Short mmCIF file of N, CA, C and O in Angstrom, two decimals:
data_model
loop_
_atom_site.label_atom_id
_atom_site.label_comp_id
_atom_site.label_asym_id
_atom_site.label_seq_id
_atom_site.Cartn_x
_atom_site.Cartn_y
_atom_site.Cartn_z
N UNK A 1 12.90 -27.98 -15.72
CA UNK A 1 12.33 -28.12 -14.40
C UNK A 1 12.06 -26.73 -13.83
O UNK A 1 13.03 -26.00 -14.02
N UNK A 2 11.26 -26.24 -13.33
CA UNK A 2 10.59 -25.14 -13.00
C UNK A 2 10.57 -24.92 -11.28
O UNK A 2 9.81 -25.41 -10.45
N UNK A 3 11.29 -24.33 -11.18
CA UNK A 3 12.05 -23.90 -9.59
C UNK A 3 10.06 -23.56 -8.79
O UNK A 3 8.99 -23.11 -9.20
N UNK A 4 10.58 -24.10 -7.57
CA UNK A 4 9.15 -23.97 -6.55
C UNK A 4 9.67 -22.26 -5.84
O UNK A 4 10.67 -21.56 -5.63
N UNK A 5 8.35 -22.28 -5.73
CA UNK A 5 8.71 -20.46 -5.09
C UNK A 5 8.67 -20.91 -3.54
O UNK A 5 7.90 -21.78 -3.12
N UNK A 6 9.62 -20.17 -2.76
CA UNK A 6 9.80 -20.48 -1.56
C UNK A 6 9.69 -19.11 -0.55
O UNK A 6 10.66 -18.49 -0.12
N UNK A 7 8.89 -18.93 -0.39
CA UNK A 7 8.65 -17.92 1.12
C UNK A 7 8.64 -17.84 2.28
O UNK A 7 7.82 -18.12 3.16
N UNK A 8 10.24 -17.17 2.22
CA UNK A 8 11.16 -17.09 3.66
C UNK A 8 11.58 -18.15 3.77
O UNK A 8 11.57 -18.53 4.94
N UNK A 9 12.24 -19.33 2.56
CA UNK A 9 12.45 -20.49 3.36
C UNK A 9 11.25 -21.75 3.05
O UNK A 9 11.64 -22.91 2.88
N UNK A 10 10.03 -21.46 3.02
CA UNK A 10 9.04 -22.26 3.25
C UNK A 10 8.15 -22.50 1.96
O UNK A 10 7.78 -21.64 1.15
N UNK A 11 7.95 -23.61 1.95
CA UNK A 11 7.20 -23.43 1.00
C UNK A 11 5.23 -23.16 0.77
O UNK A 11 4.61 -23.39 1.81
N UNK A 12 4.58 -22.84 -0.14
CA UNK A 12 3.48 -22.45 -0.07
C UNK A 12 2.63 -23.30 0.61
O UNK A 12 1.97 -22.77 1.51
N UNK A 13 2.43 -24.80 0.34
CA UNK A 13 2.05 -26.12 1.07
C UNK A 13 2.20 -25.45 2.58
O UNK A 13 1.20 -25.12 3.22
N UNK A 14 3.50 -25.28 3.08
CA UNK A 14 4.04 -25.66 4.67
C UNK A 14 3.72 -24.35 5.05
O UNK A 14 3.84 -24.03 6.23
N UNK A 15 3.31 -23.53 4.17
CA UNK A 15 2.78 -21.92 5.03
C UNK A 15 1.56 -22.14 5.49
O UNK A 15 1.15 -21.70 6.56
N UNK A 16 0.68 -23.10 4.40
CA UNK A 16 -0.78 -23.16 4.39
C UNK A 16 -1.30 -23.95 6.00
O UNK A 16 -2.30 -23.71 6.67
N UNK A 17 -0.28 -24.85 6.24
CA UNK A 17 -0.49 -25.29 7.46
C UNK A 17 -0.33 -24.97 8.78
O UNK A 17 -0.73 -25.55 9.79
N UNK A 18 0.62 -23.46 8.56
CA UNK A 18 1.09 -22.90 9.84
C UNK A 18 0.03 -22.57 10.82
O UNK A 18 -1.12 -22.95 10.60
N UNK A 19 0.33 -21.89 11.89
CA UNK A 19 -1.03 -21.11 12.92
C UNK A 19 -0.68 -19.73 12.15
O UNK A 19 0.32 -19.42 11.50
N UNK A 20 -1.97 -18.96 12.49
CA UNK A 20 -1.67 -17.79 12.64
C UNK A 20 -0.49 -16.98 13.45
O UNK A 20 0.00 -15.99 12.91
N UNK A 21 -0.22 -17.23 14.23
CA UNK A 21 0.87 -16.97 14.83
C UNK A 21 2.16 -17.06 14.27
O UNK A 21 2.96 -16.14 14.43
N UNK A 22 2.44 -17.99 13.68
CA UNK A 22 3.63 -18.52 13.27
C UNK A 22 3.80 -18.05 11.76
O UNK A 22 4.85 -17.88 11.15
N UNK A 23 2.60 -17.90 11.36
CA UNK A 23 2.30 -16.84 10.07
C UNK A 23 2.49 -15.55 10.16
O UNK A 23 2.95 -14.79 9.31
N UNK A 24 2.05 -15.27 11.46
CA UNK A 24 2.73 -13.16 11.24
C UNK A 24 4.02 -13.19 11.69
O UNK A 24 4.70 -12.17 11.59
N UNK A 25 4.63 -14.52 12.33
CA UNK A 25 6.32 -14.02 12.38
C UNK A 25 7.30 -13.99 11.30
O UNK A 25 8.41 -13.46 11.27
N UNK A 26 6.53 -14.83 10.19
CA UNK A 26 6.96 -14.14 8.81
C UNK A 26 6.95 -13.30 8.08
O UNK A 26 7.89 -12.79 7.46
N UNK A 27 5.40 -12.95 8.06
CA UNK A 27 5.29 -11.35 7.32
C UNK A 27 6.08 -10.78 7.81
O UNK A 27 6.62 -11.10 8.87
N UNK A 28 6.45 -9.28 6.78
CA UNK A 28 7.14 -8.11 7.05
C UNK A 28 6.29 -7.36 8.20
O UNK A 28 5.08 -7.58 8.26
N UNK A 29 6.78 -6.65 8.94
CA UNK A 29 6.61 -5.77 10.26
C UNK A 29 4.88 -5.04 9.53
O UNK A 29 3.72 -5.05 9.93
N UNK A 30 5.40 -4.63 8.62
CA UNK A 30 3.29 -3.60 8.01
C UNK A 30 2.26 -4.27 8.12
O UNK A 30 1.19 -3.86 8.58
N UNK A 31 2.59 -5.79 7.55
CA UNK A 31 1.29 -6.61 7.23
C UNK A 31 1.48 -7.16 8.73
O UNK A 31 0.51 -6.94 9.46
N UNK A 32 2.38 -7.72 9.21
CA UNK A 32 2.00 -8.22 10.99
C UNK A 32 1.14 -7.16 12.00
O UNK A 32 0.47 -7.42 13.00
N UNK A 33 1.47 -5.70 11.25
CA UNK A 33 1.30 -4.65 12.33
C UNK A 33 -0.66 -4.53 11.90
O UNK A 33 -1.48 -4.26 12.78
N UNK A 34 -1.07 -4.80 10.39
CA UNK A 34 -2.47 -4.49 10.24
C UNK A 34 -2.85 -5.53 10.55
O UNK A 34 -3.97 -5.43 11.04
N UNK A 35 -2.41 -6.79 10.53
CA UNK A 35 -3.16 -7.98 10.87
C UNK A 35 -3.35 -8.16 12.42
O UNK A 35 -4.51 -8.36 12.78
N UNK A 36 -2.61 -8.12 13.13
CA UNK A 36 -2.58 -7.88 14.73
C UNK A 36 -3.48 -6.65 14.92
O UNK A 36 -3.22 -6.39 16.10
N UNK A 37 -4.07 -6.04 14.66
CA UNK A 37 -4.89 -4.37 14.78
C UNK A 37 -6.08 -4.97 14.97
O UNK A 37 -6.81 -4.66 15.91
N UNK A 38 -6.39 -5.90 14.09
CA UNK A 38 -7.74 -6.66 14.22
C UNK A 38 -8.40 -6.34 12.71
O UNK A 38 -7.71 -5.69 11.92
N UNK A 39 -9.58 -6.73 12.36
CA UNK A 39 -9.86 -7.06 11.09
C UNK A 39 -11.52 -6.89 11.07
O UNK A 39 -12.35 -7.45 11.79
N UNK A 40 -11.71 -5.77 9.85
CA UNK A 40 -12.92 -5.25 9.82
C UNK A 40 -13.81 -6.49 9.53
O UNK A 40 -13.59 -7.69 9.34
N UNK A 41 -15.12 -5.53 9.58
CA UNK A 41 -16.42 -6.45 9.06
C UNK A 41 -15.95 -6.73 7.66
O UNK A 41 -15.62 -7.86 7.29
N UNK A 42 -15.94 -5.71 6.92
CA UNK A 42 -15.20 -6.19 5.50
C UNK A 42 -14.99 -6.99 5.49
O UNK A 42 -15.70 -7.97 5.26
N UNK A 43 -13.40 -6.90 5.85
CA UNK A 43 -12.24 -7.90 5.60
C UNK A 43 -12.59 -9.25 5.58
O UNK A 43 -12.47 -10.17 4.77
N UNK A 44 -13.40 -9.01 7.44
CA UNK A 44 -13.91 -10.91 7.47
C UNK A 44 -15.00 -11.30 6.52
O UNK A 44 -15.07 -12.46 6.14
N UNK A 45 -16.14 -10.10 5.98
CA UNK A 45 -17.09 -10.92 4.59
C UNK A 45 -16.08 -11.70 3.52
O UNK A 45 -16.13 -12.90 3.23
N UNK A 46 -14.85 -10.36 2.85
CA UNK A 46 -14.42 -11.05 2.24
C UNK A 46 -13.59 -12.42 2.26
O UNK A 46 -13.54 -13.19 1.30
N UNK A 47 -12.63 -12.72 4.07
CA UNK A 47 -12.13 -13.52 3.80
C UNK A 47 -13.00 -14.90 4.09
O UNK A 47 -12.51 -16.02 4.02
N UNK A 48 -14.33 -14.64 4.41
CA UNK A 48 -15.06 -16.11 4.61
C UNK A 48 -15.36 -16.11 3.05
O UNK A 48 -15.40 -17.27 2.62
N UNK A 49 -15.58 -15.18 2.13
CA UNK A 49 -16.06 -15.32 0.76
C UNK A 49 -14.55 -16.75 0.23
O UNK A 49 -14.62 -17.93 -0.12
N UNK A 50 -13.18 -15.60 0.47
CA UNK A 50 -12.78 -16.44 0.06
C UNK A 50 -12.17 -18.20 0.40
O UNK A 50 -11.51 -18.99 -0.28
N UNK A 51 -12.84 -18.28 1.96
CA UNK A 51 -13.02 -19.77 2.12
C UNK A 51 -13.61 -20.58 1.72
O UNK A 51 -13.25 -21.74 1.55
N UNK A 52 -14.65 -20.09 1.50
CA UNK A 52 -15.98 -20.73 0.61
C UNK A 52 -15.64 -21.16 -0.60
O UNK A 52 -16.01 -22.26 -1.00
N UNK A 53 -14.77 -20.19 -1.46
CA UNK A 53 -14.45 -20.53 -3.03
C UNK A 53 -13.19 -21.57 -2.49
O UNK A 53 -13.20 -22.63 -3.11
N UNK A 54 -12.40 -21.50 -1.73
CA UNK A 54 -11.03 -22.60 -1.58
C UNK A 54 -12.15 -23.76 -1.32
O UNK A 54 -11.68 -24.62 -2.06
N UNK A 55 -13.15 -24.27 -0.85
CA UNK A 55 -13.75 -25.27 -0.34
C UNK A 55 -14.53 -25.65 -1.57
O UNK A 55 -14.98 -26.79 -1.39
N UNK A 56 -14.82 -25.26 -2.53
CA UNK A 56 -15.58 -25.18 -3.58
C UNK A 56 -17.30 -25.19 -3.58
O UNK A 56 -18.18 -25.80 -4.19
N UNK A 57 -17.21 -24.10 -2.46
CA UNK A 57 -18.82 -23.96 -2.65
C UNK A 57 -19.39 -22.92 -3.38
O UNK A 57 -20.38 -23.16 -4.08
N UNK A 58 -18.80 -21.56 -3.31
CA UNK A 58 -19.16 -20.65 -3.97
C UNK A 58 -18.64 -20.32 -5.76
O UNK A 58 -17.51 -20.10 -6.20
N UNK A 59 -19.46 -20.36 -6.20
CA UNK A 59 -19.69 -20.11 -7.73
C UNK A 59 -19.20 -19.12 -8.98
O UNK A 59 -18.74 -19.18 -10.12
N UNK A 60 -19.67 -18.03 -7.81
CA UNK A 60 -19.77 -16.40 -8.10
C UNK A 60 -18.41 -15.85 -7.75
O UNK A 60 -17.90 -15.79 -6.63
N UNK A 61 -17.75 -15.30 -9.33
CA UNK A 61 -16.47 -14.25 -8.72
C UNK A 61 -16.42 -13.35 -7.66
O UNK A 61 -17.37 -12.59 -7.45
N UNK A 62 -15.31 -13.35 -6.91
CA UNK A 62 -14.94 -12.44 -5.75
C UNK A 62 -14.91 -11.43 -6.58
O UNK A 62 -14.45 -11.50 -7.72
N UNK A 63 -15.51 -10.16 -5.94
CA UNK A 63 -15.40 -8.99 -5.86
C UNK A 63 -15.44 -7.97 -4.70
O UNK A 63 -16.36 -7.80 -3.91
N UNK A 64 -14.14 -7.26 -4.76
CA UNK A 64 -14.04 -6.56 -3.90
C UNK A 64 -13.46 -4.98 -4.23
O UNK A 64 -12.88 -4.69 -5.28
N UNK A 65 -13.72 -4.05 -3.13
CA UNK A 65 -13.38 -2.82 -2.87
C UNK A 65 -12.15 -2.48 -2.15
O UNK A 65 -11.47 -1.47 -2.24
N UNK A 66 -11.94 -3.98 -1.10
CA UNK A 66 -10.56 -3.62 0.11
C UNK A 66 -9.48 -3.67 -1.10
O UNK A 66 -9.48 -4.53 -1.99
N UNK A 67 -8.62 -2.65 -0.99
CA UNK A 67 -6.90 -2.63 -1.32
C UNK A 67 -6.22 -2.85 -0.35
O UNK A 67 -4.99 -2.80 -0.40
N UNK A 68 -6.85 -3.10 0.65
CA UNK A 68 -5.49 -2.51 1.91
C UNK A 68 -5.60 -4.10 2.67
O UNK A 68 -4.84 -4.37 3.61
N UNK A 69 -6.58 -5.05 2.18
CA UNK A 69 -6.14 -6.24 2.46
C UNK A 69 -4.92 -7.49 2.26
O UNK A 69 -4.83 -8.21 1.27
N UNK A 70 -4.34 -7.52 3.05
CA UNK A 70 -2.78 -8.62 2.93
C UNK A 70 -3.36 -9.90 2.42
O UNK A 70 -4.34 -10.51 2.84
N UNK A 71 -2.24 -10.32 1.00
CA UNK A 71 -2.93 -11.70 0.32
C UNK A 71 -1.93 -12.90 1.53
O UNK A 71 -0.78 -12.76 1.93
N UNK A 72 -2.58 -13.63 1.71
CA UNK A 72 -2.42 -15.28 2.89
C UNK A 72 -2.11 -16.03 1.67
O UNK A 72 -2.28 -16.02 0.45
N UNK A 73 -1.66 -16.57 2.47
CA UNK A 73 -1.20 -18.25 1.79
C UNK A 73 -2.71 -19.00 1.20
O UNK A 73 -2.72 -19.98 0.46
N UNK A 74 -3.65 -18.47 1.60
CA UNK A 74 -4.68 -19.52 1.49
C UNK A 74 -5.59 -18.59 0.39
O UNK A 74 -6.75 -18.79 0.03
N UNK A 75 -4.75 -17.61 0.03
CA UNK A 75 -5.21 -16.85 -1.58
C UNK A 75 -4.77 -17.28 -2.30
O UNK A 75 -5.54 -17.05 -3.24
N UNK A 76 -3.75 -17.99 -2.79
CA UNK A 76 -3.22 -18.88 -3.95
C UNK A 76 -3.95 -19.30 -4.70
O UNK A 76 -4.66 -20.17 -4.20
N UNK A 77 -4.26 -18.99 -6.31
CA UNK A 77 -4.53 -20.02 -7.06
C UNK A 77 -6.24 -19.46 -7.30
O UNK A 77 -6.98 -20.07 -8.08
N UNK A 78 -6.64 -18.37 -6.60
CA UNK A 78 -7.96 -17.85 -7.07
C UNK A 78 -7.52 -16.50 -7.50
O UNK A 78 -6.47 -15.91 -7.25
N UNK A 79 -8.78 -16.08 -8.36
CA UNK A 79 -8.62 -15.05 -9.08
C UNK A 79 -9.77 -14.25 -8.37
O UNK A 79 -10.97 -14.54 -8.41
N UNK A 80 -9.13 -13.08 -7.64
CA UNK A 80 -10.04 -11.87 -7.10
C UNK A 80 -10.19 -10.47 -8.31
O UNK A 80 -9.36 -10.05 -9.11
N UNK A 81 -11.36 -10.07 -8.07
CA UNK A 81 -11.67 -8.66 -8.75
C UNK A 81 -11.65 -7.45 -7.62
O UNK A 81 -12.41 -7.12 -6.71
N UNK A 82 -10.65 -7.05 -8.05
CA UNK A 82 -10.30 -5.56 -7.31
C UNK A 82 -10.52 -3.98 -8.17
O UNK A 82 -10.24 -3.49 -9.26
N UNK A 83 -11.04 -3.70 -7.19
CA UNK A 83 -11.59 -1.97 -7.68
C UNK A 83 -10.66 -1.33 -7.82
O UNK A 83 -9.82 -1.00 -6.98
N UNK A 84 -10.72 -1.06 -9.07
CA UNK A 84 -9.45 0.86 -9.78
C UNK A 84 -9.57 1.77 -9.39
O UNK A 84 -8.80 2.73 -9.40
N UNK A 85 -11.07 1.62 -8.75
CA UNK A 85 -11.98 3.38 -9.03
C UNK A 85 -12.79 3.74 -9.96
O UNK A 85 -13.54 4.71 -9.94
N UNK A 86 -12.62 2.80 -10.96
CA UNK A 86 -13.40 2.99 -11.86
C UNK A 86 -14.00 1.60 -12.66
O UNK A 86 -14.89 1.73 -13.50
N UNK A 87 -13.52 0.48 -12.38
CA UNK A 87 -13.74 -1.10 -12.79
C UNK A 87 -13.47 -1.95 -12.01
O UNK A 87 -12.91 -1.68 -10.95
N UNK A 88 -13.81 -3.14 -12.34
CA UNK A 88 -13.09 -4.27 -11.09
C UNK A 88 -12.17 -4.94 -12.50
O UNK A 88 -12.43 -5.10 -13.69
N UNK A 89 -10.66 -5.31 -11.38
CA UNK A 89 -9.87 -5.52 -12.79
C UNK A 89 -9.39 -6.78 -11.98
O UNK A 89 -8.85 -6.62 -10.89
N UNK A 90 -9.60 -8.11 -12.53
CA UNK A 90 -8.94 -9.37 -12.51
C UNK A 90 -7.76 -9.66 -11.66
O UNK A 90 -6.88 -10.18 -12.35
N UNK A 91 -7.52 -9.56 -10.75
CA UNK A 91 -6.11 -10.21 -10.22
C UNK A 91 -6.01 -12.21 -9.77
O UNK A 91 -6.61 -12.88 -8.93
N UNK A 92 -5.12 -12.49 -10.63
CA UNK A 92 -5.17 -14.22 -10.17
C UNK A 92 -3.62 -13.91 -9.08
O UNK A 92 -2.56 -13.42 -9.46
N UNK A 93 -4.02 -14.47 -7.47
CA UNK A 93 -2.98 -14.66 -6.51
C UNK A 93 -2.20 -16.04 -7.10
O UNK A 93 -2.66 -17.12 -7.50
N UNK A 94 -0.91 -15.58 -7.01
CA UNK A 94 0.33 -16.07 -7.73
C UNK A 94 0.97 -16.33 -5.93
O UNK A 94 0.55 -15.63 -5.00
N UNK A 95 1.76 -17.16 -5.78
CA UNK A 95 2.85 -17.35 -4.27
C UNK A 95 3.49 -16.28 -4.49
O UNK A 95 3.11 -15.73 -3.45
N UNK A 96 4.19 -15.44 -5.01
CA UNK A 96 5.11 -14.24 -4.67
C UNK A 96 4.04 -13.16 -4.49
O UNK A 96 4.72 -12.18 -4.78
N UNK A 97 3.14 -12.80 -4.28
CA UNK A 97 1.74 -11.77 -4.17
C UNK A 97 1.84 -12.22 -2.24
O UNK A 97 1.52 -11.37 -1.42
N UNK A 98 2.17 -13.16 -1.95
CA UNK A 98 1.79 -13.09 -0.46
C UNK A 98 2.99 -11.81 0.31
O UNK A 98 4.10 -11.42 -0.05
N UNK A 99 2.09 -11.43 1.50
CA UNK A 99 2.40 -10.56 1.94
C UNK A 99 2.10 -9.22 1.78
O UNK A 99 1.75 -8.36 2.59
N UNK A 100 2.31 -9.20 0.47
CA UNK A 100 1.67 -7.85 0.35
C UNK A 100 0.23 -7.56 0.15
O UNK A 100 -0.65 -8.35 0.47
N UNK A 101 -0.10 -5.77 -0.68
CA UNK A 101 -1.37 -5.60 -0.42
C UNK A 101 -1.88 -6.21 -1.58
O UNK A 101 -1.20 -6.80 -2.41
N UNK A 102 -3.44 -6.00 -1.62
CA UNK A 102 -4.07 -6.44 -3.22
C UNK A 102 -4.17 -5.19 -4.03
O UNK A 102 -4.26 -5.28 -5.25
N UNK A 103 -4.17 -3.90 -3.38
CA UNK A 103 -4.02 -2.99 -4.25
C UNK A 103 -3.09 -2.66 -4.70
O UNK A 103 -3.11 -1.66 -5.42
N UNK A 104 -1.67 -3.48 -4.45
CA UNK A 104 -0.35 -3.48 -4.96
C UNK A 104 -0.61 -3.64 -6.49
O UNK A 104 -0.03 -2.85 -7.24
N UNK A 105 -1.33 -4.47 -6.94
CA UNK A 105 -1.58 -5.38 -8.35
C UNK A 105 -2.79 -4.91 -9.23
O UNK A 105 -3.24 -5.49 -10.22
N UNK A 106 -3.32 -3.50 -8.55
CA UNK A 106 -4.26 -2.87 -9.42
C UNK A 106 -4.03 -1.48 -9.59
O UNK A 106 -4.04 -0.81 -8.55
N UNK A 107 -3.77 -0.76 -10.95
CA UNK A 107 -3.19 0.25 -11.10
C UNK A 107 -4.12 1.28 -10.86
O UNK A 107 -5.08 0.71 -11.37
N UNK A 108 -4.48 2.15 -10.56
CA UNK A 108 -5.46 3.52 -10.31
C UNK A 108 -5.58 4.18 -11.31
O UNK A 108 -6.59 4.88 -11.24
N UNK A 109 -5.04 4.30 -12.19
CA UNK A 109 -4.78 5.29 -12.80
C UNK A 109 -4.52 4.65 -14.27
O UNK A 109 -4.53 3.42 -14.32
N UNK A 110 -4.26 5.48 -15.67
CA UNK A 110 -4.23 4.66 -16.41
C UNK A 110 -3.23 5.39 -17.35
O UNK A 110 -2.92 6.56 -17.12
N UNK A 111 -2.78 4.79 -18.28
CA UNK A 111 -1.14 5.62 -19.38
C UNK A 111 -2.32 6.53 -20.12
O UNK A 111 -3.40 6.15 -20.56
N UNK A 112 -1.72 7.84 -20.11
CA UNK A 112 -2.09 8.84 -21.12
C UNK A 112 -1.69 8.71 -22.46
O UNK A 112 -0.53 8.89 -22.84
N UNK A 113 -2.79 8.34 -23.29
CA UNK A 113 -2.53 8.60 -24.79
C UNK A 113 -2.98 9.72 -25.43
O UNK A 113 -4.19 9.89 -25.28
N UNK A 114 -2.39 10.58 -26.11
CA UNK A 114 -2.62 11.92 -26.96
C UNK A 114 -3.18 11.34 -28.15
O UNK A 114 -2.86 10.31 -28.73
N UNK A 115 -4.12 12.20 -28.41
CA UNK A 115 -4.45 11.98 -29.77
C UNK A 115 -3.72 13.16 -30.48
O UNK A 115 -2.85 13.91 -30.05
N UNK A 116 -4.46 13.08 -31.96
CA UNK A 116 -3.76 14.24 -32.69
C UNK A 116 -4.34 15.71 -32.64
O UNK A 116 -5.49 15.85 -33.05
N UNK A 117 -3.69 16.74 -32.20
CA UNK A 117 -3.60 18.26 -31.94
C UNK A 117 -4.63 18.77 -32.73
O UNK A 117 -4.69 18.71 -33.96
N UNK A 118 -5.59 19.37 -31.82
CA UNK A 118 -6.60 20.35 -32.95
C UNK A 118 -5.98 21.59 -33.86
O UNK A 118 -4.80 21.83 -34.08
N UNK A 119 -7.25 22.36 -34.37
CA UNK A 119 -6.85 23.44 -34.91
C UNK A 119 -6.84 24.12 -33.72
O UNK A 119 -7.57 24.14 -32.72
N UNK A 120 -5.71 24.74 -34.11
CA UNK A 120 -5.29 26.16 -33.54
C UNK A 120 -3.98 25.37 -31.82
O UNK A 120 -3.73 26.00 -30.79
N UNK A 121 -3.80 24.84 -31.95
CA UNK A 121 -2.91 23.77 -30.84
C UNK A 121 -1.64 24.51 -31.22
O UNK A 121 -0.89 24.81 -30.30
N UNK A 122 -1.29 24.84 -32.47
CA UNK A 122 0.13 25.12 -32.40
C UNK A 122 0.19 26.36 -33.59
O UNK A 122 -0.59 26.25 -34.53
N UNK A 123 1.18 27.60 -33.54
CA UNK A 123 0.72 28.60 -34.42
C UNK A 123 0.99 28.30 -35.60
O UNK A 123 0.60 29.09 -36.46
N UNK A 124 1.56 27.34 -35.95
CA UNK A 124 1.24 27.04 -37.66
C UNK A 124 -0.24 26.76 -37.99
O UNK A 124 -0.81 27.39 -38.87
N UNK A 125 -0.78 25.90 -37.35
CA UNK A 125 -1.86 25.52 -37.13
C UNK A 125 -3.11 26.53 -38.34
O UNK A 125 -3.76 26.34 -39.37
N UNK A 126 -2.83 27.59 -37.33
CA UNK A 126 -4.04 28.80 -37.21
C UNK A 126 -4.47 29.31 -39.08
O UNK A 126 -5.48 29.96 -39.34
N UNK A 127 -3.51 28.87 -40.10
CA UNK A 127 -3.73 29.17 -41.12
C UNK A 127 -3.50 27.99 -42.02
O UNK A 127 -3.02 27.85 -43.14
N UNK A 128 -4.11 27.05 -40.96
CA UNK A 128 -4.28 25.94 -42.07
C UNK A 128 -5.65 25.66 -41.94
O UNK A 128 -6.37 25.54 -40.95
N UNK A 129 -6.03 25.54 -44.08
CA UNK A 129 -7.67 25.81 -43.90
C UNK A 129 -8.38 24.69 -43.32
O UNK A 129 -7.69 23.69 -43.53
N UNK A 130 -9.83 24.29 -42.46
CA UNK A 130 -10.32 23.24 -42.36
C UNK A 130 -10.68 22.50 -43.11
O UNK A 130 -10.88 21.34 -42.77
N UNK A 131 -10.98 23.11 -44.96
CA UNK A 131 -11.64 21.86 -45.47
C UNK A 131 -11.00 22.50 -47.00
O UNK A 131 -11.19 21.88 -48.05
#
């Protein structure tokens, strides 16, 4: 049996129905403090984009640029494309993703792999012939 994720107490269903109001007295103090600030043109393209896909009208993957947007209860269960800086990389909203940001879940940056050391990289190197 596979435990329900419960936030703050509540579950994802009984968040989805709250007011707004009763929704930022849960968030943590950051996301109540940007959501109360008020909410760019952005923000609102993207979050009517993503009403449209919960309603099943829109077709076309979300793509976006905001990181600094807070995932809602009513992000569950779609998969947004968020910018690295350099790609848009897949994020599917999971119930433990609420609250925080979306650029929480996209890395910037990427693991350094070395390849192997040219000539002359190390002083043994320097007298070993090329061919």
């Amino acid at each position: 049996m596979v435990k329900e994720y419960k936030y703050r107490g509540l579950a994802i269903e009984e968040i989805k129905n709250l007011s707004l109001e009763k929704l930022f007295e849960l968030l943590p103090s950051r996301a109540r403090r940007s959501l109360t600030r008020g909410i760019t043109d952005g923000k609102r393209k993207l979050l009517e984009e993503i009403k449209s896909a919960n309603a099943g009208k829109a077709n076309t993957q979300i793509k976006t640029h905001l990181r600094d947007v807070i995932v809602l209860p009513y992000f569950v269960g779609l998969t947004i494309h968020v910018y690295s800086g350099k790609e848009f990389l897949p994020v599917t909203i999971r119930p433990e993703m609420v609250g925080h940001y979306l650029g929480e879940f996209v890395r910037t940056n990427k693991r350094v792999i070395h390849g192997a050391p040219g000539v002359g990289a190390s002083r043994s190197s320097l007298y070993v012939p090329l061919k």
